[in-house]
Short mmCIF file of N, CA and C in Angstrom, two decimals:
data_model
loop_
_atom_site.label_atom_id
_atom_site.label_comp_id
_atom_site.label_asym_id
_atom_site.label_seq_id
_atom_site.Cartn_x
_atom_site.Cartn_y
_atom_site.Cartn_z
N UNK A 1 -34.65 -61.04 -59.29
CA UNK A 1 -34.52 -60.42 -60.60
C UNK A 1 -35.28 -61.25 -61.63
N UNK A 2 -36.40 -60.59 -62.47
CA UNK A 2 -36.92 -61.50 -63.78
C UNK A 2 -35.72 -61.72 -64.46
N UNK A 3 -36.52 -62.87 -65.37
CA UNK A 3 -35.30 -63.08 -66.65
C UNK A 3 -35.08 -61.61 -67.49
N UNK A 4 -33.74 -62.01 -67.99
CA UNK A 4 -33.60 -60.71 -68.49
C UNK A 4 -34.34 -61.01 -70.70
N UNK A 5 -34.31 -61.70 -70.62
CA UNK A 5 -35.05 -61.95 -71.53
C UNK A 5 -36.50 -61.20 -71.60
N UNK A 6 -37.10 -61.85 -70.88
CA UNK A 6 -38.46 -61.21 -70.34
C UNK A 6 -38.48 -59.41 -69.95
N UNK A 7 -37.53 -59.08 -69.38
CA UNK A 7 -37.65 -57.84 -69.10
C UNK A 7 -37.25 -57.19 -70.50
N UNK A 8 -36.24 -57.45 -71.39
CA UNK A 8 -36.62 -56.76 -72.19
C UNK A 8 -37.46 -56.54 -73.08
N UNK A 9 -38.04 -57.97 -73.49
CA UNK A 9 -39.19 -58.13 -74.25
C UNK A 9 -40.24 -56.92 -73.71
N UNK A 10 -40.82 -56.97 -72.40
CA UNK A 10 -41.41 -56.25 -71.59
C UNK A 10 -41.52 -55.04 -71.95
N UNK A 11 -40.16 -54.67 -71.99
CA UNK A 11 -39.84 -53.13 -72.00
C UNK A 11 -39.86 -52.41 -73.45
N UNK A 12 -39.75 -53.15 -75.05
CA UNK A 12 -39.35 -53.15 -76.00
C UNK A 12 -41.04 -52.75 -76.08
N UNK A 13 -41.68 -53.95 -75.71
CA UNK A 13 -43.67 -53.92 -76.25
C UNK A 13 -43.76 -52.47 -75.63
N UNK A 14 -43.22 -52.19 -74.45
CA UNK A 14 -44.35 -50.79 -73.81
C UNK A 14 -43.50 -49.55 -74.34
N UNK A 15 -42.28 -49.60 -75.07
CA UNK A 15 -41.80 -48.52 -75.59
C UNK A 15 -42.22 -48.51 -77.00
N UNK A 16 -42.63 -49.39 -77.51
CA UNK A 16 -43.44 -49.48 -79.02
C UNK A 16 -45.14 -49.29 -79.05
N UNK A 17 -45.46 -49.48 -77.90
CA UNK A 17 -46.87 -49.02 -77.47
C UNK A 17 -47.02 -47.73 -77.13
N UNK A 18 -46.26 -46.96 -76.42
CA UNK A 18 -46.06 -45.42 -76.24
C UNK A 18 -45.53 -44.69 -77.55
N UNK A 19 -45.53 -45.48 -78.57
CA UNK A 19 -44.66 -44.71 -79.91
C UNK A 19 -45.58 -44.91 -80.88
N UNK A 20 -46.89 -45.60 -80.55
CA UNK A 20 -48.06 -45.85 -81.20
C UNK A 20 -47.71 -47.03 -82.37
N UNK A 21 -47.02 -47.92 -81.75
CA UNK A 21 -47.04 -49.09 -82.63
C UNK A 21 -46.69 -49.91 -81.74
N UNK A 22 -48.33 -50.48 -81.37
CA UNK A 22 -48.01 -51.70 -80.30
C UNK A 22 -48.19 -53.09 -81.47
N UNK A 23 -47.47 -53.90 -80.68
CA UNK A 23 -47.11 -55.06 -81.41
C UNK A 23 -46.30 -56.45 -80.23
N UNK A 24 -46.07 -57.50 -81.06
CA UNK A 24 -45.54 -58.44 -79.85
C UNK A 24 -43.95 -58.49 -79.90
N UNK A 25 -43.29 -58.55 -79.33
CA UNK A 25 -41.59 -59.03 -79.35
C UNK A 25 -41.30 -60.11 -78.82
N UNK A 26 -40.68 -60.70 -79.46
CA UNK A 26 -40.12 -62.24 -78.76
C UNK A 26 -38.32 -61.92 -78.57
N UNK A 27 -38.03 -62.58 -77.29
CA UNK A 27 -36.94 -62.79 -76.77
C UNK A 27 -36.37 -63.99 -77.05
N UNK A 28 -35.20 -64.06 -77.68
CA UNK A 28 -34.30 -64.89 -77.41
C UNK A 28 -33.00 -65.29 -77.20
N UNK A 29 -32.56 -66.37 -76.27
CA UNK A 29 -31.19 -65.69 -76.05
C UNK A 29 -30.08 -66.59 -77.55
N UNK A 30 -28.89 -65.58 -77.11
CA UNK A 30 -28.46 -66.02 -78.08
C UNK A 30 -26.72 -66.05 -77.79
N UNK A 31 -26.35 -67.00 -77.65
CA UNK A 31 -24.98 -67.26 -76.90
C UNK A 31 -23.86 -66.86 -77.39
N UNK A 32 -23.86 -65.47 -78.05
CA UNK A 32 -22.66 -65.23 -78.54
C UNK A 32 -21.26 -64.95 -77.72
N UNK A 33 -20.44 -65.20 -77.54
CA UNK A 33 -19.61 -65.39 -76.84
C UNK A 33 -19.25 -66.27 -75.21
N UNK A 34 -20.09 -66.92 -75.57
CA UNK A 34 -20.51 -67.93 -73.89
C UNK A 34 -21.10 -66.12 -73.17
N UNK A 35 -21.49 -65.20 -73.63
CA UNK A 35 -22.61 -64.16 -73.06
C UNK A 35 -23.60 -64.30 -72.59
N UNK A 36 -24.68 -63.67 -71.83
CA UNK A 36 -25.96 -63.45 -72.02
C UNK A 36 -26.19 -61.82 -72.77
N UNK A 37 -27.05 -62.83 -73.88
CA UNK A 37 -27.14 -61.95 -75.01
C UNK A 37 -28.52 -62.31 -75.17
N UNK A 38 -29.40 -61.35 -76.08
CA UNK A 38 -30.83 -61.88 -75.91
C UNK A 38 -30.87 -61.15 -77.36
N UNK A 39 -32.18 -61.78 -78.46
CA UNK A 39 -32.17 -60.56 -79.01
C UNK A 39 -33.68 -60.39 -79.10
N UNK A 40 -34.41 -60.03 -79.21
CA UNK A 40 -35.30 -58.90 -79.23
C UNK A 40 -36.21 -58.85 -80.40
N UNK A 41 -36.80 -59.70 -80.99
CA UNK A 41 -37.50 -59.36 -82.18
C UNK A 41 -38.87 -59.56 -82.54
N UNK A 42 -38.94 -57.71 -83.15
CA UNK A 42 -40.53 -57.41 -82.84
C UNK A 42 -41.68 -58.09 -84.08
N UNK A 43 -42.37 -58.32 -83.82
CA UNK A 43 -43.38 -58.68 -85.14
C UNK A 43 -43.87 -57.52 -85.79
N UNK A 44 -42.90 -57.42 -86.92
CA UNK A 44 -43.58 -56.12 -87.75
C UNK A 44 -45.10 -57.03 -88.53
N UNK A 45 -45.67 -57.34 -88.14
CA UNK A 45 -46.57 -57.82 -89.30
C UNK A 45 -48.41 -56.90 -89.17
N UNK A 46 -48.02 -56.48 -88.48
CA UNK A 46 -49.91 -55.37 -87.69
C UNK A 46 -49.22 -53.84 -88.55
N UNK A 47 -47.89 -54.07 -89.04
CA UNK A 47 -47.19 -52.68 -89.49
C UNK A 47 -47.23 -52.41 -91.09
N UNK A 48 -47.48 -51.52 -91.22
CA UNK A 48 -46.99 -50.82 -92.66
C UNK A 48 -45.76 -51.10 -93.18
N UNK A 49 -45.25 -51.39 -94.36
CA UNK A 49 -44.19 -51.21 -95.25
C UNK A 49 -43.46 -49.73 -94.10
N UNK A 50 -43.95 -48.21 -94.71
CA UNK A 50 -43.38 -47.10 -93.96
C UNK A 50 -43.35 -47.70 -92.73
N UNK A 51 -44.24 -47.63 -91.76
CA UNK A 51 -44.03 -48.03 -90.38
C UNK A 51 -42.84 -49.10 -90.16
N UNK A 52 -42.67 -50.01 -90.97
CA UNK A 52 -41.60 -50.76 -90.64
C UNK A 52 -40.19 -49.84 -91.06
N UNK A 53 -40.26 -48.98 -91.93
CA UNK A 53 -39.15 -48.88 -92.74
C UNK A 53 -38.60 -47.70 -91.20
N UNK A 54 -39.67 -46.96 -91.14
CA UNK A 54 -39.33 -45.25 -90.00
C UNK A 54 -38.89 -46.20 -88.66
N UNK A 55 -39.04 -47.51 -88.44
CA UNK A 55 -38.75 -48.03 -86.75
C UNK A 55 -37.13 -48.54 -87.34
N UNK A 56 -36.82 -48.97 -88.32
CA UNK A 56 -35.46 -49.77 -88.66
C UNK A 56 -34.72 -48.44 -88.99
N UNK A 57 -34.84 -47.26 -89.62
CA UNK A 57 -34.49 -45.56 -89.95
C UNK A 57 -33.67 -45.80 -91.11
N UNK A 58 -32.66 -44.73 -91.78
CA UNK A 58 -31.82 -45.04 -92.53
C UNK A 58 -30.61 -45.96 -91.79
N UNK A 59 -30.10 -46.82 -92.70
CA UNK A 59 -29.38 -47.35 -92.28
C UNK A 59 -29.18 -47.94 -90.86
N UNK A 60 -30.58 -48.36 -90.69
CA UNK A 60 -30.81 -48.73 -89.40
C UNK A 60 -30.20 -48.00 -87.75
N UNK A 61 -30.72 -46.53 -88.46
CA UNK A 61 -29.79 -45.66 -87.02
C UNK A 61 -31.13 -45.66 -85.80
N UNK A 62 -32.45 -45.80 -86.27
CA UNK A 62 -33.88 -45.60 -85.25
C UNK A 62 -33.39 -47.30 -84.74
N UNK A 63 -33.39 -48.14 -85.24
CA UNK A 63 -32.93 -49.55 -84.55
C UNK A 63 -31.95 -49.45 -83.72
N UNK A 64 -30.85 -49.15 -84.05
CA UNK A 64 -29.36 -48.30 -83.21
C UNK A 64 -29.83 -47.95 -82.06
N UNK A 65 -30.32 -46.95 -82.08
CA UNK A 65 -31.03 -46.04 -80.55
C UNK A 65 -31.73 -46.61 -79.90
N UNK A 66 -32.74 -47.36 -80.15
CA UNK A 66 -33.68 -48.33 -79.25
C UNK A 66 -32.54 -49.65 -78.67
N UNK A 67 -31.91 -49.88 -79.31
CA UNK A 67 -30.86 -51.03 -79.25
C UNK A 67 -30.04 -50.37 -78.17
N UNK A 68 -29.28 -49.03 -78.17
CA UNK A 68 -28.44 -48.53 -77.42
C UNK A 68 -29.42 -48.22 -76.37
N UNK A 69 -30.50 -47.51 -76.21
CA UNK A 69 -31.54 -47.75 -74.98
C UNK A 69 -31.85 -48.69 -74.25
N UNK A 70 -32.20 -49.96 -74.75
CA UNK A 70 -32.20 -51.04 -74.40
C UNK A 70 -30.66 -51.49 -73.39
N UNK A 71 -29.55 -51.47 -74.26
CA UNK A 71 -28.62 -51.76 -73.24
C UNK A 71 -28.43 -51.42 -72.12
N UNK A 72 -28.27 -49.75 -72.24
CA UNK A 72 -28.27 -49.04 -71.30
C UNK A 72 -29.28 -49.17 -69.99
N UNK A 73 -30.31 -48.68 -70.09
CA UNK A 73 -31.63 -48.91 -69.30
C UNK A 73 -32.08 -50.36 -68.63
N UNK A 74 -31.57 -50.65 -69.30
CA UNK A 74 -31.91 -52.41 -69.29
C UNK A 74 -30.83 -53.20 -67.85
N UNK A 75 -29.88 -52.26 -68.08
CA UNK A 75 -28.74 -52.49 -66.67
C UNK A 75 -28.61 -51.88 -66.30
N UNK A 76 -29.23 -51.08 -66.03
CA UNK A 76 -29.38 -50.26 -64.58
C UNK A 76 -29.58 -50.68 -63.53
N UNK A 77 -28.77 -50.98 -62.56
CA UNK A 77 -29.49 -51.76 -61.19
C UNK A 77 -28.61 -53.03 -61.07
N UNK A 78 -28.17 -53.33 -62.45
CA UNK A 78 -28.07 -54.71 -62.48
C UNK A 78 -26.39 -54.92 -62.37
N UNK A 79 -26.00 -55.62 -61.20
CA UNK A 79 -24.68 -56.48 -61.46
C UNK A 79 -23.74 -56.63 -62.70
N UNK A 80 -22.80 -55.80 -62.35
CA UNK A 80 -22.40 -56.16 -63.84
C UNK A 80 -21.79 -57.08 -63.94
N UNK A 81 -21.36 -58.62 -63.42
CA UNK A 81 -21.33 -59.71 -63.80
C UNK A 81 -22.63 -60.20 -64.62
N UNK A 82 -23.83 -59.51 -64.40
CA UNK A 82 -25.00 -59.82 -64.50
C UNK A 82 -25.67 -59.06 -65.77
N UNK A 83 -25.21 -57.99 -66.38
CA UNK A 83 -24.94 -57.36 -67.27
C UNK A 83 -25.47 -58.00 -68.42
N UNK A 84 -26.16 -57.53 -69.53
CA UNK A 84 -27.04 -58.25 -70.53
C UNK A 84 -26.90 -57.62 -71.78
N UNK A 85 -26.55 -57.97 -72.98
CA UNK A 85 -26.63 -57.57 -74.13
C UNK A 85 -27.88 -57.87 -74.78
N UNK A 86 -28.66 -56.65 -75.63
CA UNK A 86 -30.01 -56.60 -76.34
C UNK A 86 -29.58 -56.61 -77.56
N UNK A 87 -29.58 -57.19 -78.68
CA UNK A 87 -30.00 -57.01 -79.98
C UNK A 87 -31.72 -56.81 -80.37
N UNK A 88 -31.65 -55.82 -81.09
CA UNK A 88 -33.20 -55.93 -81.43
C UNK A 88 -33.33 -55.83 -83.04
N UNK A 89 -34.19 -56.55 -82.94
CA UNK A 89 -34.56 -57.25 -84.75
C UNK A 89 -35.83 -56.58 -85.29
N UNK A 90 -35.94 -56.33 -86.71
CA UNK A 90 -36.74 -56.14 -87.43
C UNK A 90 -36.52 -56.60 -88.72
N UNK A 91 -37.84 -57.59 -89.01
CA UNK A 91 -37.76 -57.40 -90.47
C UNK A 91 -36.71 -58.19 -91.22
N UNK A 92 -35.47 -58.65 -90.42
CA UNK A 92 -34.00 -59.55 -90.82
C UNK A 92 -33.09 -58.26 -91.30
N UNK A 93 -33.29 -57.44 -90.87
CA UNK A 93 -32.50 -56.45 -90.61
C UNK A 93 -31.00 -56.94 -89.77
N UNK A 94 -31.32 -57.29 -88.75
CA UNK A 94 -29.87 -57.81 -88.15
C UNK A 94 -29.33 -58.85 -88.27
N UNK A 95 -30.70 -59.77 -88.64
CA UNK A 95 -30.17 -61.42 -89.45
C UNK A 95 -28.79 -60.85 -90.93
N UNK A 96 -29.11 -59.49 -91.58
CA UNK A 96 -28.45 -59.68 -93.05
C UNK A 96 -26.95 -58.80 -91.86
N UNK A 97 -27.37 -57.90 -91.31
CA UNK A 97 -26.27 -57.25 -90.85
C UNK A 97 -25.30 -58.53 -90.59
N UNK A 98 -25.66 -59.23 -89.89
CA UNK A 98 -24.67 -60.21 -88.61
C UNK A 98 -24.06 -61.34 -90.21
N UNK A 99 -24.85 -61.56 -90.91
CA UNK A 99 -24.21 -62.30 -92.10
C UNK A 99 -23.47 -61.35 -92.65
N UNK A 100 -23.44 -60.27 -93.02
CA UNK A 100 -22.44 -59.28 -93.80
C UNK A 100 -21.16 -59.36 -92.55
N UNK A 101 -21.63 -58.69 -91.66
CA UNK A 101 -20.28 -58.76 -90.66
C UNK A 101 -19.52 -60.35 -90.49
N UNK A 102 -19.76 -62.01 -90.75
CA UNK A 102 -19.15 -62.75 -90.86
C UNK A 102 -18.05 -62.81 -92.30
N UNK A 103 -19.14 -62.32 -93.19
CA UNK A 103 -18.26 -62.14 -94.31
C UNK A 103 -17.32 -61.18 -94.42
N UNK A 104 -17.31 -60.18 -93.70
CA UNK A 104 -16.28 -59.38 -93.97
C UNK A 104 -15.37 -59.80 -92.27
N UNK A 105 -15.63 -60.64 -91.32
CA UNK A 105 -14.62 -61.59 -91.12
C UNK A 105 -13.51 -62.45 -91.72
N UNK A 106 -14.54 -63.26 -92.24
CA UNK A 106 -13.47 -64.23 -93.12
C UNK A 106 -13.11 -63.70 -93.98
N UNK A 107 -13.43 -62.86 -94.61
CA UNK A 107 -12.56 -62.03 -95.68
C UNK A 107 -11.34 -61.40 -95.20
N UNK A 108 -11.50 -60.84 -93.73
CA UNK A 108 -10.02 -60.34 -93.17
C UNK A 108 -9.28 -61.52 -92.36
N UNK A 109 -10.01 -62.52 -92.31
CA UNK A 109 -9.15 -63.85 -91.95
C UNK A 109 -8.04 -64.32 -92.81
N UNK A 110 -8.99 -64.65 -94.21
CA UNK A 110 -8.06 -65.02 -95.29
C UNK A 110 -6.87 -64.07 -95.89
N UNK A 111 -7.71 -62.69 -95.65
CA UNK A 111 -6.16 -61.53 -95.85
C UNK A 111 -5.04 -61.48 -95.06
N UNK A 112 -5.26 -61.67 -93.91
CA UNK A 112 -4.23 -61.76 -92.67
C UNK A 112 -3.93 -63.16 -92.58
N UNK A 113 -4.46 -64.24 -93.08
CA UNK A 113 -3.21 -65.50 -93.56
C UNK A 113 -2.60 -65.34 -94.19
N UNK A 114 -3.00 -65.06 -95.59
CA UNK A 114 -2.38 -65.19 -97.07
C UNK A 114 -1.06 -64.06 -96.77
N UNK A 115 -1.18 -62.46 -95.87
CA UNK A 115 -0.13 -61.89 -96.43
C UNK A 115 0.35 -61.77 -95.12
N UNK A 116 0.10 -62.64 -94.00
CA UNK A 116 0.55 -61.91 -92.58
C UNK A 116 0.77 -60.65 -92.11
N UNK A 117 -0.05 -59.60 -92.71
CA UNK A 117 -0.22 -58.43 -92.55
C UNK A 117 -1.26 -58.51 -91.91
N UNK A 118 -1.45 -57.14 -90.31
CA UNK A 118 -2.55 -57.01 -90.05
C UNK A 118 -3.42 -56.50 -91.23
N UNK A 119 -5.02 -56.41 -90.98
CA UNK A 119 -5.66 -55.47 -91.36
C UNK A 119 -6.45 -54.59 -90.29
N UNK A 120 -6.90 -53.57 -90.72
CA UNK A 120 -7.79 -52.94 -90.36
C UNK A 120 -9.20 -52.46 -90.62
N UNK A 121 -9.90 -52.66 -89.74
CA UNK A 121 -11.82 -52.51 -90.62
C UNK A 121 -12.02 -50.89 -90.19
N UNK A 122 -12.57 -50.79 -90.88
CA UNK A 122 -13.36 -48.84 -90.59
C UNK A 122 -14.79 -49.48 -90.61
N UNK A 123 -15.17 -47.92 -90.31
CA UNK A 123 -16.53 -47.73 -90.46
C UNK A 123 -17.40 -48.74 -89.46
N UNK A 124 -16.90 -49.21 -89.05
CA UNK A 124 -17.96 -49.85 -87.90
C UNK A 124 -18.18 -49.17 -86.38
N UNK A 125 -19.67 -49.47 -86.05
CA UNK A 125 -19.99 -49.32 -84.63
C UNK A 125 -19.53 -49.63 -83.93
N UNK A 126 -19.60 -49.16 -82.61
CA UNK A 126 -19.56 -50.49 -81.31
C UNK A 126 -19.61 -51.45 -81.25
N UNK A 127 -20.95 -51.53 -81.47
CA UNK A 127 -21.85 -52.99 -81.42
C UNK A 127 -21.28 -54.27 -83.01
N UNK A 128 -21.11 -53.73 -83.47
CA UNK A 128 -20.52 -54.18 -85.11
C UNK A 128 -18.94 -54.87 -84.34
N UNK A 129 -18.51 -53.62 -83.81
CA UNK A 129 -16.71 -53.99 -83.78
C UNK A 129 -17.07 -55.35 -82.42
N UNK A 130 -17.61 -54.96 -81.39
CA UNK A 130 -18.00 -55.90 -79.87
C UNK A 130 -18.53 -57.47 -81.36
N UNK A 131 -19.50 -57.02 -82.07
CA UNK A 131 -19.70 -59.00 -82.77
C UNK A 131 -19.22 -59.30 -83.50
N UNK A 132 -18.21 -58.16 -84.13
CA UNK A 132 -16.58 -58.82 -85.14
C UNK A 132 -15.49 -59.42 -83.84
N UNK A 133 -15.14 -59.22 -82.99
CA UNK A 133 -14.45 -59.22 -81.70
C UNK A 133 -15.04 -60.79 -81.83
N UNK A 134 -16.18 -60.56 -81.27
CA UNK A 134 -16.66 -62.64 -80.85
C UNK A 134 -16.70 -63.54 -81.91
N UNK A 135 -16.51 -62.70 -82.97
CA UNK A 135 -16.77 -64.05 -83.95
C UNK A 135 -15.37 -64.40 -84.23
N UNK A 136 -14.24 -63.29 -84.25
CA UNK A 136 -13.00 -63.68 -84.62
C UNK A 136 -12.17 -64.41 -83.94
N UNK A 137 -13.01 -64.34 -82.75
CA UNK A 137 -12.23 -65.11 -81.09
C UNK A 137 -12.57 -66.75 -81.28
N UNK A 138 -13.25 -67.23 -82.52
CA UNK A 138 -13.27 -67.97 -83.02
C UNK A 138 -11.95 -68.70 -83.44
N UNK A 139 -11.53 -68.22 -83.96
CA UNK A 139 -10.16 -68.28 -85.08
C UNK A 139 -9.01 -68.69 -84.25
N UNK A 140 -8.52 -69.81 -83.64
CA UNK A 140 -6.97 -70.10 -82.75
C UNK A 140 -6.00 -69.29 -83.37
N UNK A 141 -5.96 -68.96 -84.51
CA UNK A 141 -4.84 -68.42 -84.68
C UNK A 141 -4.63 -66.93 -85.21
N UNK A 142 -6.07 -66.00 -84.57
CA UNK A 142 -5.83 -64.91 -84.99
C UNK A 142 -6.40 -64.23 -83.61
N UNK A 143 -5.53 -62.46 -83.45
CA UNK A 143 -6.24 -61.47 -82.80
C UNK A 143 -6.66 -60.54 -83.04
N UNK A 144 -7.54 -59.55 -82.11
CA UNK A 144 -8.17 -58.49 -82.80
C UNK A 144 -8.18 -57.83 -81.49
N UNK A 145 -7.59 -56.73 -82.03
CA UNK A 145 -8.34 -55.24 -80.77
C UNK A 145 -8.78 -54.02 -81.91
N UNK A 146 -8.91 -53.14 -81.16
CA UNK A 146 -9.93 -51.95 -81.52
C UNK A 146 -8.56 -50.57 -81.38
N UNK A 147 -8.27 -49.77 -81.91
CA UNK A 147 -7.74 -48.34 -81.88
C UNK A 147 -8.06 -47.61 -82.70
N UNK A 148 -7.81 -46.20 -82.19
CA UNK A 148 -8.34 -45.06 -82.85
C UNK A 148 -9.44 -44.51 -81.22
N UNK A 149 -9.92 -43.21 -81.78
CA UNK A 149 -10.96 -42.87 -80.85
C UNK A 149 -12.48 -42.31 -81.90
N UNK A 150 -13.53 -42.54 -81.14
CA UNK A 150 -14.65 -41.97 -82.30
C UNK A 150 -14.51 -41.11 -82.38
N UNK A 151 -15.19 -40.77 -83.88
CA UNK A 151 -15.79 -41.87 -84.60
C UNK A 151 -14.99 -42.53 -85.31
N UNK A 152 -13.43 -42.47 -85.44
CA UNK A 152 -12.33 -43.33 -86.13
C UNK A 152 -11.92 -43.81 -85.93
N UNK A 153 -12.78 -44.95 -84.81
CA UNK A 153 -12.19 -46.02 -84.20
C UNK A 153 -12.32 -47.18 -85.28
N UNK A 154 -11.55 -48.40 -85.32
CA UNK A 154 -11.53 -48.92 -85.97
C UNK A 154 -10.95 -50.26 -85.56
N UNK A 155 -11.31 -51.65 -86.28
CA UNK A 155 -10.89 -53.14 -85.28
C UNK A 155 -9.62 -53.34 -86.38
N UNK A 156 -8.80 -53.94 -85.79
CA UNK A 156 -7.87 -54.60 -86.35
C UNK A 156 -7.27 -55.83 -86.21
N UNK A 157 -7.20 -56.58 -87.20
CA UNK A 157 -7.22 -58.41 -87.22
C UNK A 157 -5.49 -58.65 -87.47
N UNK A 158 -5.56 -59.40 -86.56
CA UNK A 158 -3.60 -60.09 -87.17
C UNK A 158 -3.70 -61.14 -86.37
N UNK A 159 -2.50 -62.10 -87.28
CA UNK A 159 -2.07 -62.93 -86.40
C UNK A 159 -1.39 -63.20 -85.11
N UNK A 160 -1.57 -64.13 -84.42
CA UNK A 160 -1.24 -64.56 -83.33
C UNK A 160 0.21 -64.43 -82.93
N UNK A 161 0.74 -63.77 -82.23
CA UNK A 161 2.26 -64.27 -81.80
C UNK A 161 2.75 -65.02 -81.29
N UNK A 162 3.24 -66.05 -82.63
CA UNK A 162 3.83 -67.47 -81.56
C UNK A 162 4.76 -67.36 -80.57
N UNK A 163 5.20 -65.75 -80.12
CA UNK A 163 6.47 -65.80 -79.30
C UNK A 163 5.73 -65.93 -77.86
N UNK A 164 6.54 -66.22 -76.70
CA UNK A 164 6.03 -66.79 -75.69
C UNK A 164 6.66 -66.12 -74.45
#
């Protein structure tokens, strides 16, 4: 099996070359959760302002889809111990996402100390709720699962039960 790094890089250039915007992508991994996680980021710089703006879409839903392609396609075949998460970047598009999603971590950290009330987040993805999940698994003294079904699924943060 190539690195999976490499294969997606691979696969990211020849699906941006068939979409008439060839360009380079760099792989790197990125250890979120003791994972293999890689992310994916293309050099918009051979690109247009538009051209960059139509590959990231509104609200980054054309990034979404290549991202959800990537996962998918990308493990096919493959072990799912062996199983690989893609982030793909443009532009610091997912650099500002992944900083907004810490902050509205610790923001439900400090709410669920201060009033020992769970909370609950809306409006997030999969992929959003899966890197609120790892970052909160941070925290010794807090948990988080996910309920609801889509699209009103939703994560929810509380404290730990000291009962045993």
């Amino acid at each position: 099996m190539s690195d999976p790094g490499d294969r997606g890089r691979i696969w990211l250039e020849g699906l941006l070359g068939r979409l008439g915007l060839p360009t380079q992508v760099q792989a790197q991994h990125d250890p979120i959760d003791n994972a293999l996680n890689y992310w994916l980021t293309i050099d918009g710089s051979p690109w247009s302002p538009e051209q960059i703006t139509s590959v990231v879409g509104e609200a980054g839903v054309t990034l979404d889809a290549m991202q959800y392609l990537a996962n998918m396609l990308l493990n096919v075949g493959v072990d799912r111990d062996d199983h690989c998460g893609y982030t793909i970047e443009l532009n610091g598009y997912r650099a500002q996402q992944r900083a907004e999603l810490e902050s509205v971590a610790a923001n439900a950290v400090s709410q669920v100390r201060e009033t020992g009330e769970s909370v609950a987040i809306d409006s997030l993805s999969s992929s959003q709720r899966k890197q609120l999940h790892a970052m909160l698994a941070a925290y010794s003294d807090i948990a988080t699962h996910s309920e609801g079904q889509e699209p009103h699924r939703r994560l929810v943060v509380a404290l730990k039960s000291t009962e045993a």
